[in-house]
Short mmCIF file of C-alpha atoms and ligand atoms in Angstrom, two decimals:
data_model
loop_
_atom_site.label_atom_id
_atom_site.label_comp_id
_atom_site.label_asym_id
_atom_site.label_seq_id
_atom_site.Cartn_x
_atom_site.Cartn_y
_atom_site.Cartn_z
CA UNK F 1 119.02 127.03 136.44
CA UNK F 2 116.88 123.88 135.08
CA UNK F 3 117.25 120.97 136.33
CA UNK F 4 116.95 118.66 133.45
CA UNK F 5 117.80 119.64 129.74
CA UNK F 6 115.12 120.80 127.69
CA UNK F 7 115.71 119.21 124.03
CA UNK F 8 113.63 119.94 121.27
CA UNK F 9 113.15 117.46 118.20
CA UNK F 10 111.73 118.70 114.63
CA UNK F 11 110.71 116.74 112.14
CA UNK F 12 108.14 116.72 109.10
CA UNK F 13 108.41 113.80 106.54
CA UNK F 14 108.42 110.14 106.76
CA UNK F 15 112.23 109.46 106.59
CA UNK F 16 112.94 111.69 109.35
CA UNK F 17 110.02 110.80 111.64
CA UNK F 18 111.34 106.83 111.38
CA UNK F 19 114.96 107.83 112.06
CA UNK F 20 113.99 110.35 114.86
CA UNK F 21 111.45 108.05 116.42
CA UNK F 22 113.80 106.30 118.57
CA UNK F 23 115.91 108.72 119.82
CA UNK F 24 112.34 110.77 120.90
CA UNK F 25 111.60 107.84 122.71
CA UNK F 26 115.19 107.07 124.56
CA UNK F 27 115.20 111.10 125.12
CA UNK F 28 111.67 111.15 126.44
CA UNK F 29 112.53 108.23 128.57
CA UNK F 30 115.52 109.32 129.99
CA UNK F 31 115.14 112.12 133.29
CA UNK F 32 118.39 113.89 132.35
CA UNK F 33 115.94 115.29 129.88
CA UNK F 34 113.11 117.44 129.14
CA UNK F 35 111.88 116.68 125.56
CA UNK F 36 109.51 117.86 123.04
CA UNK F 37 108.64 117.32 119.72
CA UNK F 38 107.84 119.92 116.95
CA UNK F 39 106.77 118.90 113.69
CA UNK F 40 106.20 120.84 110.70
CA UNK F 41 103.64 118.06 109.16
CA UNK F 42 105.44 118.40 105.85
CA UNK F 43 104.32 115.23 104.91
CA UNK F 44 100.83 114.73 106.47
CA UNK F 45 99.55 110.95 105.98
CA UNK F 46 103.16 108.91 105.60
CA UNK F 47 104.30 110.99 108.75
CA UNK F 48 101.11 109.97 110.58
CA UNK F 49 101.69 106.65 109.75
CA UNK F 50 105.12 106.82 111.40
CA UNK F 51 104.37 108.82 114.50
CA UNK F 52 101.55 105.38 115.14
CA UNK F 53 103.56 102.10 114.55
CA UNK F 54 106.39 104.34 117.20
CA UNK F 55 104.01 105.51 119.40
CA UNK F 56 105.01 108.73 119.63
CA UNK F 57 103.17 112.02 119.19
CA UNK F 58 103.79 115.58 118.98
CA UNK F 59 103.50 118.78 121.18
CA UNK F 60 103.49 120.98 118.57
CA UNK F 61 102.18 120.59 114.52
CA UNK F 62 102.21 122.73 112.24
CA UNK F 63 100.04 120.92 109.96
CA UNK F 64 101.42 122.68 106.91
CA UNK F 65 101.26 119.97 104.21
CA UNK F 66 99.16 121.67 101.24
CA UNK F 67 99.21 119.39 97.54
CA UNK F 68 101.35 121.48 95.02
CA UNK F 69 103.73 122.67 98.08
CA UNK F 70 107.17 124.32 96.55
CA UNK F 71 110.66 124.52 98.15
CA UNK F 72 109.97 127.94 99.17
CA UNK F 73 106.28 127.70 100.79
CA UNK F 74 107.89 124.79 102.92
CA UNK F 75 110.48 127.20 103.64
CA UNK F 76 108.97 130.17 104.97
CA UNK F 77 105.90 128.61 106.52
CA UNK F 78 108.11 125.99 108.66
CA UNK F 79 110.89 129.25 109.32
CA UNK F 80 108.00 131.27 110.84
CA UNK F 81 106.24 128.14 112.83
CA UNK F 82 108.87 126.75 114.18
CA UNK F 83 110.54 130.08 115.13
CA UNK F 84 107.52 130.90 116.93
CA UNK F 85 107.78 127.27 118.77
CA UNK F 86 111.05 127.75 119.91
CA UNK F 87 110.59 131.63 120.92
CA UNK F 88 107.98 129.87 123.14
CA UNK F 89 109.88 126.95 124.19
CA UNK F 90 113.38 128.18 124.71
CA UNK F 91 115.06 124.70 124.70
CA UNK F 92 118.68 124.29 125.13
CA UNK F 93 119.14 122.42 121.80
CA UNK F 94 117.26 121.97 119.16
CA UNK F 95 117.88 118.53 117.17
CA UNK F 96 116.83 117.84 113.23
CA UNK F 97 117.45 115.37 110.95
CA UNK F 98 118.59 114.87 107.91
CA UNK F 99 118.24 116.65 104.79
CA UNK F 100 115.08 117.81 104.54
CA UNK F 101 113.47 121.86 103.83
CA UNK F 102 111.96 120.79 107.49
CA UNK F 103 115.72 119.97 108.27
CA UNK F 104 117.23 123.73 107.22
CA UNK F 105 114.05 125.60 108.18
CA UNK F 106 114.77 124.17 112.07
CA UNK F 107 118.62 124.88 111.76
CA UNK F 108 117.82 128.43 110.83
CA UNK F 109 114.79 128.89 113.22
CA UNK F 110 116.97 127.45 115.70
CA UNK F 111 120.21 130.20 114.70
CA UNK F 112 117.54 132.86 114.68
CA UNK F 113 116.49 131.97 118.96
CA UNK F 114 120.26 131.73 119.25
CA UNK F 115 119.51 128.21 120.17
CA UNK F 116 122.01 125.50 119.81
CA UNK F 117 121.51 122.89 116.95
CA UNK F 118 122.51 119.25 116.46
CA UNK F 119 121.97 117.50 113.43
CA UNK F 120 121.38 113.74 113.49
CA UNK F 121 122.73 112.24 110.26
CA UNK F 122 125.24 114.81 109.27
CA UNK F 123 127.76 115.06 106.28
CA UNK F 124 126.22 113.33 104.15
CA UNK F 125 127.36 114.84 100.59
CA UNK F 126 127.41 114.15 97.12
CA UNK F 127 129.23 117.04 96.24
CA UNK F 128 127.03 117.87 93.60
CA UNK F 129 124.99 121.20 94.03
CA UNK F 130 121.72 119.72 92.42
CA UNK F 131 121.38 115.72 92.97
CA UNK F 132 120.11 115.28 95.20
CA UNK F 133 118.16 118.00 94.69
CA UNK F 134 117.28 120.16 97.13
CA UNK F 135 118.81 117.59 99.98
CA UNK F 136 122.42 118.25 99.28
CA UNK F 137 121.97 122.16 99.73
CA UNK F 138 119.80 121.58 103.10
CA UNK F 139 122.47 119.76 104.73
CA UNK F 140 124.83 121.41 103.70
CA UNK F 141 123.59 124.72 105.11
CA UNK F 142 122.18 122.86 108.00
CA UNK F 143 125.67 121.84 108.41
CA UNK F 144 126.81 125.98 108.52
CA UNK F 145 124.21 125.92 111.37
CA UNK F 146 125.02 123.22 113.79
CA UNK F 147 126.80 122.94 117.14
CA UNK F 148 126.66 119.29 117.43
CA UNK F 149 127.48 117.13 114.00
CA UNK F 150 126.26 113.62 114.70
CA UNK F 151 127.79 112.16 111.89
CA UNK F 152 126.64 108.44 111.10
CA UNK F 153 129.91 106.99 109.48
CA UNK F 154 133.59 107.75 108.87
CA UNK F 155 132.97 108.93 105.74
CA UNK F 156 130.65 111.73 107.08
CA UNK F 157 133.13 112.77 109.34
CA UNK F 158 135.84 113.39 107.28
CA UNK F 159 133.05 115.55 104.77
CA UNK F 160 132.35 117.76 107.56
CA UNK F 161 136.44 118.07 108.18
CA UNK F 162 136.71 118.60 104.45
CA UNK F 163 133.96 121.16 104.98
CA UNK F 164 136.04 122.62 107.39
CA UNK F 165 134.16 121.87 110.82
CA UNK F 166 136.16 121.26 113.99
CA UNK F 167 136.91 117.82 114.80
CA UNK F 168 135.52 118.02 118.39
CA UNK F 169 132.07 119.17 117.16
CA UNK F 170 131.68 115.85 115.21
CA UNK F 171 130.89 112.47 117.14
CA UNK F 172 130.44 109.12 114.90
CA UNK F 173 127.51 107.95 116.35
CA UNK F 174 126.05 105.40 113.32
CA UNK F 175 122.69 105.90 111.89
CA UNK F 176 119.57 105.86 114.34
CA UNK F 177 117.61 104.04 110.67
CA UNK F 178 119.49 101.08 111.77
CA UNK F 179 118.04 101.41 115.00
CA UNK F 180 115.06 102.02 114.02
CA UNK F 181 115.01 98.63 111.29
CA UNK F 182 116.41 96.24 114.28
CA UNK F 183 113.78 97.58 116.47
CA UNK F 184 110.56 96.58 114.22
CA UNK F 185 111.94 93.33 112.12
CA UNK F 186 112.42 91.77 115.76
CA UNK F 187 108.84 92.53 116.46
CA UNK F 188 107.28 90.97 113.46
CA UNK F 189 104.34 91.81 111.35
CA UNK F 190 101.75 89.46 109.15
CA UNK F 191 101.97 90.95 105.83
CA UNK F 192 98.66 89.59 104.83
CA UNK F 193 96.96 91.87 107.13
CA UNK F 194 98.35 94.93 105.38
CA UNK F 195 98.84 93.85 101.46
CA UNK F 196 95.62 92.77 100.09
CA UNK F 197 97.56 92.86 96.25
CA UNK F 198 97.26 89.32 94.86
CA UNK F 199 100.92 89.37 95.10
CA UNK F 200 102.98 86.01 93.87
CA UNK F 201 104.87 85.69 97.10
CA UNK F 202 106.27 82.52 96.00
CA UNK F 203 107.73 84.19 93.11
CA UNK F 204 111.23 86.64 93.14
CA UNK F 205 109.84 89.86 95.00
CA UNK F 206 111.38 93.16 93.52
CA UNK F 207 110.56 96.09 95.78
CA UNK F 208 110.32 99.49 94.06
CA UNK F 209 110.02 103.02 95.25
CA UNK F 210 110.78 106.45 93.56
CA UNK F 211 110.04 110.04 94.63
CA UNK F 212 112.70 111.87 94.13
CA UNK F 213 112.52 115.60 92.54
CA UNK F 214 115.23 114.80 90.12
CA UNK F 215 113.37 112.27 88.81
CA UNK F 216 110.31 113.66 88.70
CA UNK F 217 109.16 113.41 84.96
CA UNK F 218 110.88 112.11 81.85
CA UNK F 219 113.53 110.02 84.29
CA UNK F 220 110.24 108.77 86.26
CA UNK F 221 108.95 107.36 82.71
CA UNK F 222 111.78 106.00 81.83
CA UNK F 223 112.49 104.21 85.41
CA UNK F 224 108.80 102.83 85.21
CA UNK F 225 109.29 101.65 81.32
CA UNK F 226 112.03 99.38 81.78
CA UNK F 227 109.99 97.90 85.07
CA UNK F 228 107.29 97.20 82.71
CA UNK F 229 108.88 95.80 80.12
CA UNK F 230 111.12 93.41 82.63
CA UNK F 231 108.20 92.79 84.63
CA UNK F 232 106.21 91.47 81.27
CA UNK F 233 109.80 89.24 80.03
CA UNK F 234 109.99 87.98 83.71
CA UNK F 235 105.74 87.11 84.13
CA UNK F 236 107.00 84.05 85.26
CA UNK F 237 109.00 84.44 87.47
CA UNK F 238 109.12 87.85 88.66
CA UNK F 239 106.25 89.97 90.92
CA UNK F 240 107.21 93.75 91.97
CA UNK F 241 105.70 95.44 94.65
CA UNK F 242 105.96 99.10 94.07
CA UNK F 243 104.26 101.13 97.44
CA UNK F 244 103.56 104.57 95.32
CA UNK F 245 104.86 108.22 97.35
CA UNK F 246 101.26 110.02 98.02
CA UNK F 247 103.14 112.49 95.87
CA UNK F 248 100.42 112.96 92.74
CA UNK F 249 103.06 113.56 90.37
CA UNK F 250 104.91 110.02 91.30
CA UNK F 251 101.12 108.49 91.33
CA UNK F 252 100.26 109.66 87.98
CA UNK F 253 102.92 108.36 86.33
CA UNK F 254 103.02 105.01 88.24
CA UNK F 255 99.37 104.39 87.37
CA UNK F 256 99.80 105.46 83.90
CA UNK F 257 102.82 103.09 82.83
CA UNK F 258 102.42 100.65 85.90
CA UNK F 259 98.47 100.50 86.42
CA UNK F 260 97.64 97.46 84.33
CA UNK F 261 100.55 94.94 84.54
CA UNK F 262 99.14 92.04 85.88
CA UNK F 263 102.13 91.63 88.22
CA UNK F 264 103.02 95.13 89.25
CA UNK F 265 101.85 95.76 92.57
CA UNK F 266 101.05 99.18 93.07
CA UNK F 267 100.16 99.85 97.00
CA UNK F 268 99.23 102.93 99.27
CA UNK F 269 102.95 103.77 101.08
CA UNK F 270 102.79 100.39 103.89
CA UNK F 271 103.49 101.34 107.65
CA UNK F 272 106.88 100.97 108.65
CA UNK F 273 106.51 97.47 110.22
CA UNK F 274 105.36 95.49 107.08
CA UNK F 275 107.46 97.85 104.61
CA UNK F 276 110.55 96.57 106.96
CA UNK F 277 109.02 93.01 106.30
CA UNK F 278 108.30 93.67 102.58
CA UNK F 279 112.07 94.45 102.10
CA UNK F 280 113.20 91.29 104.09
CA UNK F 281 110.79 89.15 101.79
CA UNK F 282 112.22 90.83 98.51
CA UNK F 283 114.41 89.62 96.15
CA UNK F 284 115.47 93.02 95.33
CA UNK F 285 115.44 96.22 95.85
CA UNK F 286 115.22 99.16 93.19
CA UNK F 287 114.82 102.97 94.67
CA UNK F 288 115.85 106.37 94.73
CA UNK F 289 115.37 106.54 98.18
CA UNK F 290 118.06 107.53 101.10
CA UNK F 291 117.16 105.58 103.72
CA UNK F 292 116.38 102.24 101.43
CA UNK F 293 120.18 102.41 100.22
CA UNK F 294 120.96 102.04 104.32
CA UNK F 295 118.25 99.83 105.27
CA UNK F 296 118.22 96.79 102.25
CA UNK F 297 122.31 96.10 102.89
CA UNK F 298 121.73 95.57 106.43
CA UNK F 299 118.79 92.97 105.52
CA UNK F 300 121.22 91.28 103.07
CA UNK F 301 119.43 92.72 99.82
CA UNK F 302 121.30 93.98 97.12
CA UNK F 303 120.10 97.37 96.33
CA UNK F 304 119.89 99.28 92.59
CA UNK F 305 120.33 102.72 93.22
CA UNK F 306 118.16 104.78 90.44
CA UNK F 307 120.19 107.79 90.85
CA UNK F 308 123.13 109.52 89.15
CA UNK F 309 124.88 109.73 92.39
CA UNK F 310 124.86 109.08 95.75
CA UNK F 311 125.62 110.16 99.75
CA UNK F 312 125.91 106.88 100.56
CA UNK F 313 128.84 105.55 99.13
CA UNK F 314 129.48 102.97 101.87
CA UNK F 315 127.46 100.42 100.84
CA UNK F 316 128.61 100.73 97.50
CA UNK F 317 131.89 99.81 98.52
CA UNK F 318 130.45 96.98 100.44
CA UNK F 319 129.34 95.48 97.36
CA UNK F 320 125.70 95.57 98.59
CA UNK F 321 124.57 98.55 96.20
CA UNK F 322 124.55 99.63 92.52
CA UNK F 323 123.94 102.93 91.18
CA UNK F 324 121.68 102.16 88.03
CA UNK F 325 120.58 105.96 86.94
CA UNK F 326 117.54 106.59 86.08
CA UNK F 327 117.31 106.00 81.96
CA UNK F 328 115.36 102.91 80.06
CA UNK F 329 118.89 101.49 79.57
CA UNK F 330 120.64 101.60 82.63
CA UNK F 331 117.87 100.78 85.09
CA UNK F 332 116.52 97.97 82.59
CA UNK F 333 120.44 96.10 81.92
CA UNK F 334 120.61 96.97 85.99
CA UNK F 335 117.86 94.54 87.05
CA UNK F 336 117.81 92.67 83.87
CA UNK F 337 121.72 91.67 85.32
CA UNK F 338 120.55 90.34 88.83
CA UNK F 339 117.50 88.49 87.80
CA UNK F 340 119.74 86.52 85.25
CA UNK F 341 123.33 86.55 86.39
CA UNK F 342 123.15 84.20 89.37
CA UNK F 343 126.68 85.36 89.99
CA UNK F 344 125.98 89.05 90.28
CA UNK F 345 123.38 88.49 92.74
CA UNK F 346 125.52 86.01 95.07
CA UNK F 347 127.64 88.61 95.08
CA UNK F 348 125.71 91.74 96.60
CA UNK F 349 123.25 89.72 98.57
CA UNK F 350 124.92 89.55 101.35
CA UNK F 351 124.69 91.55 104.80
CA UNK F 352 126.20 94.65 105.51
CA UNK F 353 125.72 96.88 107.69
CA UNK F 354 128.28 100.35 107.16
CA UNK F 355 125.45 102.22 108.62
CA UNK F 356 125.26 101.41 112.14
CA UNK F 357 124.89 98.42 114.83
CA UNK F 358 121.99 99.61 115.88
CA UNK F 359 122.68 101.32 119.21
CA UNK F 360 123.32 105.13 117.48
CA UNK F 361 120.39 106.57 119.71
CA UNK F 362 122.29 105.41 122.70
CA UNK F 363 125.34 107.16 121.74
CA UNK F 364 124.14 110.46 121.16
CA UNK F 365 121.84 110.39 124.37
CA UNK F 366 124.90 110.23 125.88
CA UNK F 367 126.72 112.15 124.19
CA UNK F 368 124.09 115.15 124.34
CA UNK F 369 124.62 114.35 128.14
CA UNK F 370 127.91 115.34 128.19
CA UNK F 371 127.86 118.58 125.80
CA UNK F 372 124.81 120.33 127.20
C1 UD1 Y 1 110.25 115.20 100.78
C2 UD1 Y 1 111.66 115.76 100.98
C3 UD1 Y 1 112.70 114.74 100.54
C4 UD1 Y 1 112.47 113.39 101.16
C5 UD1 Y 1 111.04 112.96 100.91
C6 UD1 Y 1 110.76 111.65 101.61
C7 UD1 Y 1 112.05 118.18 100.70
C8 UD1 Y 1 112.19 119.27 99.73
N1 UD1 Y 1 111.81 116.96 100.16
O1 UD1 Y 1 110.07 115.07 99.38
O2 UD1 Y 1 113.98 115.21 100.89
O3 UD1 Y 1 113.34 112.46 100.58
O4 UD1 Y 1 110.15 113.95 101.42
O5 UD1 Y 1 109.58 111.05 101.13
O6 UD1 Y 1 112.13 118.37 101.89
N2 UD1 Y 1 102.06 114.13 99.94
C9 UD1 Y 1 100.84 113.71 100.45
N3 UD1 Y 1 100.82 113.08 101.67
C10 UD1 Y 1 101.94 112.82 102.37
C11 UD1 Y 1 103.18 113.22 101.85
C12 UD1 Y 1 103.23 113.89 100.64
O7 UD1 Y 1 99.81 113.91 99.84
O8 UD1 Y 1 101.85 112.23 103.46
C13 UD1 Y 1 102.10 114.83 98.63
C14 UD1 Y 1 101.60 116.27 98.73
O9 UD1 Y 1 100.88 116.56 97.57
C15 UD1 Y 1 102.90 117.08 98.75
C16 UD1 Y 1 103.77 116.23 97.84
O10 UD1 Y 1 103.44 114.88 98.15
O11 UD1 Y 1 102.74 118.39 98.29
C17 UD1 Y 1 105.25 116.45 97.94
O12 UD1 Y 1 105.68 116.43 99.29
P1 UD1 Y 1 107.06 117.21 99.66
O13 UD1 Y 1 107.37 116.97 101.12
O14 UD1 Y 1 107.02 118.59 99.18
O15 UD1 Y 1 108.14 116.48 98.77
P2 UD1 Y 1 108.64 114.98 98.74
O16 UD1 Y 1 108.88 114.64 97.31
O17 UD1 Y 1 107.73 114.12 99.52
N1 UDP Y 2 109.11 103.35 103.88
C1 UDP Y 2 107.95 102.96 104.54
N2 UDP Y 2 106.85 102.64 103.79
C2 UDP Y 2 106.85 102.70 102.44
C3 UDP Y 2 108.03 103.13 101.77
C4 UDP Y 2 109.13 103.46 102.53
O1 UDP Y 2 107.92 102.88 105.76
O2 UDP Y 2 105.83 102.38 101.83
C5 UDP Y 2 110.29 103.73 104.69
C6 UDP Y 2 111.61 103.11 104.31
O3 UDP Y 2 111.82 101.91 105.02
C7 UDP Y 2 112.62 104.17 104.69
C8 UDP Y 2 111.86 105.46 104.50
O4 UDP Y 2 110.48 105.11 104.47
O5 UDP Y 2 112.98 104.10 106.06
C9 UDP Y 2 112.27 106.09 103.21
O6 UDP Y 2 111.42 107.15 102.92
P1 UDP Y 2 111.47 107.90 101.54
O7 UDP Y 2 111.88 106.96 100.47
O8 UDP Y 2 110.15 108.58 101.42
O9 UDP Y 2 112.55 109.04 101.79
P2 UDP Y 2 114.15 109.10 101.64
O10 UDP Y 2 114.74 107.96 102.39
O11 UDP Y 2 114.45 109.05 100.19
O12 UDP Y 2 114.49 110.42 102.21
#
């Protein structure tokens, strides 16, 4: 029998490299275990960028990020890669993240070894088939797939129960982002050294990002249009700061309505150390993004959600988050409300943190301790 526990983490874009990062590192530095790290390279630059500011590398990539990639290349060139890893490898758990096609191709890879699976930031649901779009599907089949559910928040527990999943397969463990974001805003970072924008920093600061596949195209234009047009009624008082996906169809269309306002921002995606400082700097936040909607409450900024729906309904109900859409009217009466209502703003900028206390990696160290 092996003496330690061989564990093996996969990963492939940004979001999951910066909430796995942490628990690669407690893992690796813990003797209990044996670990590796697999990663599919979905995303090639933003995940580089991750794996650096952690320190961490990887035993195994796949390298697979190609411009133009669909849901179904990811698919069946991460299935057959990683398969092949862990046919090699034979660990006695594999671990993903997430919500990801990286995310379901490991689960499955995983099922096909017979290997046992635990998925870090399970249940998440929106209950709606296609938004997000293709996340809710991964997880929940990843969810089909798992052994251990390490569920972030109440609320995720009682989707999996909903979803039918044993009670003593699920452990509430917070969310390793949280982690992650105490981590590197207690180190520190210059921002001059990484935003060479003439950005206004004495000026409100609204932070934008949007990738998302459901708003790829006419939502996209719409979401940038109202920034414009707030960002010219506001000149005076208002810069944003909008760090564009490497995605060329978000680029495009960021250049094309964004490019020449004289106080839009638009920057190469920042490393995770100044992005963590860019968001404690802002004013506001505005994104489709998953891990924004956990990170911003737990810096005390109020968050606009440009989304239909959300997983994250916690910080909702902590009064730290808004869900905007993502048409010309909602998104522009959305920010146009907390740059003018003095109220409104007092009354989401305020910390919360429903996500975690920071210590989630701890938990399911241990907790893998005791299950394998
Ligand atoms: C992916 C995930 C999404 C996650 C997001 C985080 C899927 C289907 N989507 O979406 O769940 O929220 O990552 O950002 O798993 N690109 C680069 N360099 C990079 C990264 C991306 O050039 O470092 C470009 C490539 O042209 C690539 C495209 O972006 O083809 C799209 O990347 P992809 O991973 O397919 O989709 P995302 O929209 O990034
Ligand atoms: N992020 C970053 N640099 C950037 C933009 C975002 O480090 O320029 C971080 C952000 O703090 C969050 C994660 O990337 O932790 C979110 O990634 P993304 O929006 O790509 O994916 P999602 O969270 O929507 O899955």
């Amino acid at each position: 029998m092996r003496e330690k526990k061989k564990i093996l983490l996969v990963f492939g874009t940004r979001p999951e490299a910066i909430k796995m990062a942490p628990l690669v590192k407690a893992l690796a530095a813990d003797d209990s275990f044996d670990t590796r790290v697999a990663v599919t390279a979905q995303h090639r630059e933003m995940l580089d960028q991750v794996m650096e500011c952690f320190g961490i590398s990887a035993d195994y990539d796949l390298n697979m990020m190609k411009h133009g990639q669909t849901l179904s290349d990811i698919t069946a060139r991460a299935l057959q890669g990683l398969q092949a890893i862990m046919a090699g490898e034979q660990p006695d758990v594999v671990l993903v993240h997430g919500d990801t096609t990286t995310t379901f191709a490991g689960a499955l890879a995983a099922f096909y070894e017979q290997i046992p699976v635990g998925h870090v930031e399970a249940g998440l649901r929106t209950g709606d088939k296609y938004a997000p779009y293709p996340e809710e599907i991964n997880r929940r089949l990843t969810g089909v797939l798992t052994d251990f559910h390490f569920a972030p928040t109440e609320t995720a527990r009682q989707n999996l129960l909903h979803a039918g999943v044993d009670d003593k397969q699920i452990f509430v463990t917070g969310n390793t982002v949280i982690d992650a974001l105490l981590q590197t805003v207690e180190a520190g970072c210059d921002l001059a050294e990484f935003i060479d924008a003439p950005v206004d920093w004495s000026k409100k600061i609204l932070l934008l990002t949007c990738h998302r596949r459901e708003n790829w195209g006419q939502p996209m234009r719409e979401i940038f249009s109202a920034v414009r047009d707030l960002a010219a009624e506001f000149a005076d008082e208002l810069q944003v700061v909008c760090p564009v996906h490497k995605n060329p169809l978000v680029r495009e269309l960021a250049e094309e309505l964004l490019g020449d306002c004289e106080n839009v921002h638009l920057i190469e995606p920042l490393e995770y150390r100044p992005f963590s400082k860019l968001m404690s700097l802002s004013y506001l936040v505005a994104t489709d993004s998953g891990g924004m909607q956990e990170e911003a409450p737990a810096l005390g900024k109020p968050v606009l959600v440009l989304r239909e729906v959300t997983e994250r309904p916690e910080a909702l109900a902590a009064g730290t988050a808004q869900l905007i859409g993502n048409r010309y009217d909602t998104v522009y009466g959305g920010i146009k409300r907390l740059l003018t209502d003095e109220e409104a703003y007092a009354g989401m900028a305020h910390a919360a943190n429903p996500y975690g206390d920071g210590h989630a990696v701890e938990r399911i160290r241990d907790i893998l301790k005791q299950v394998l």
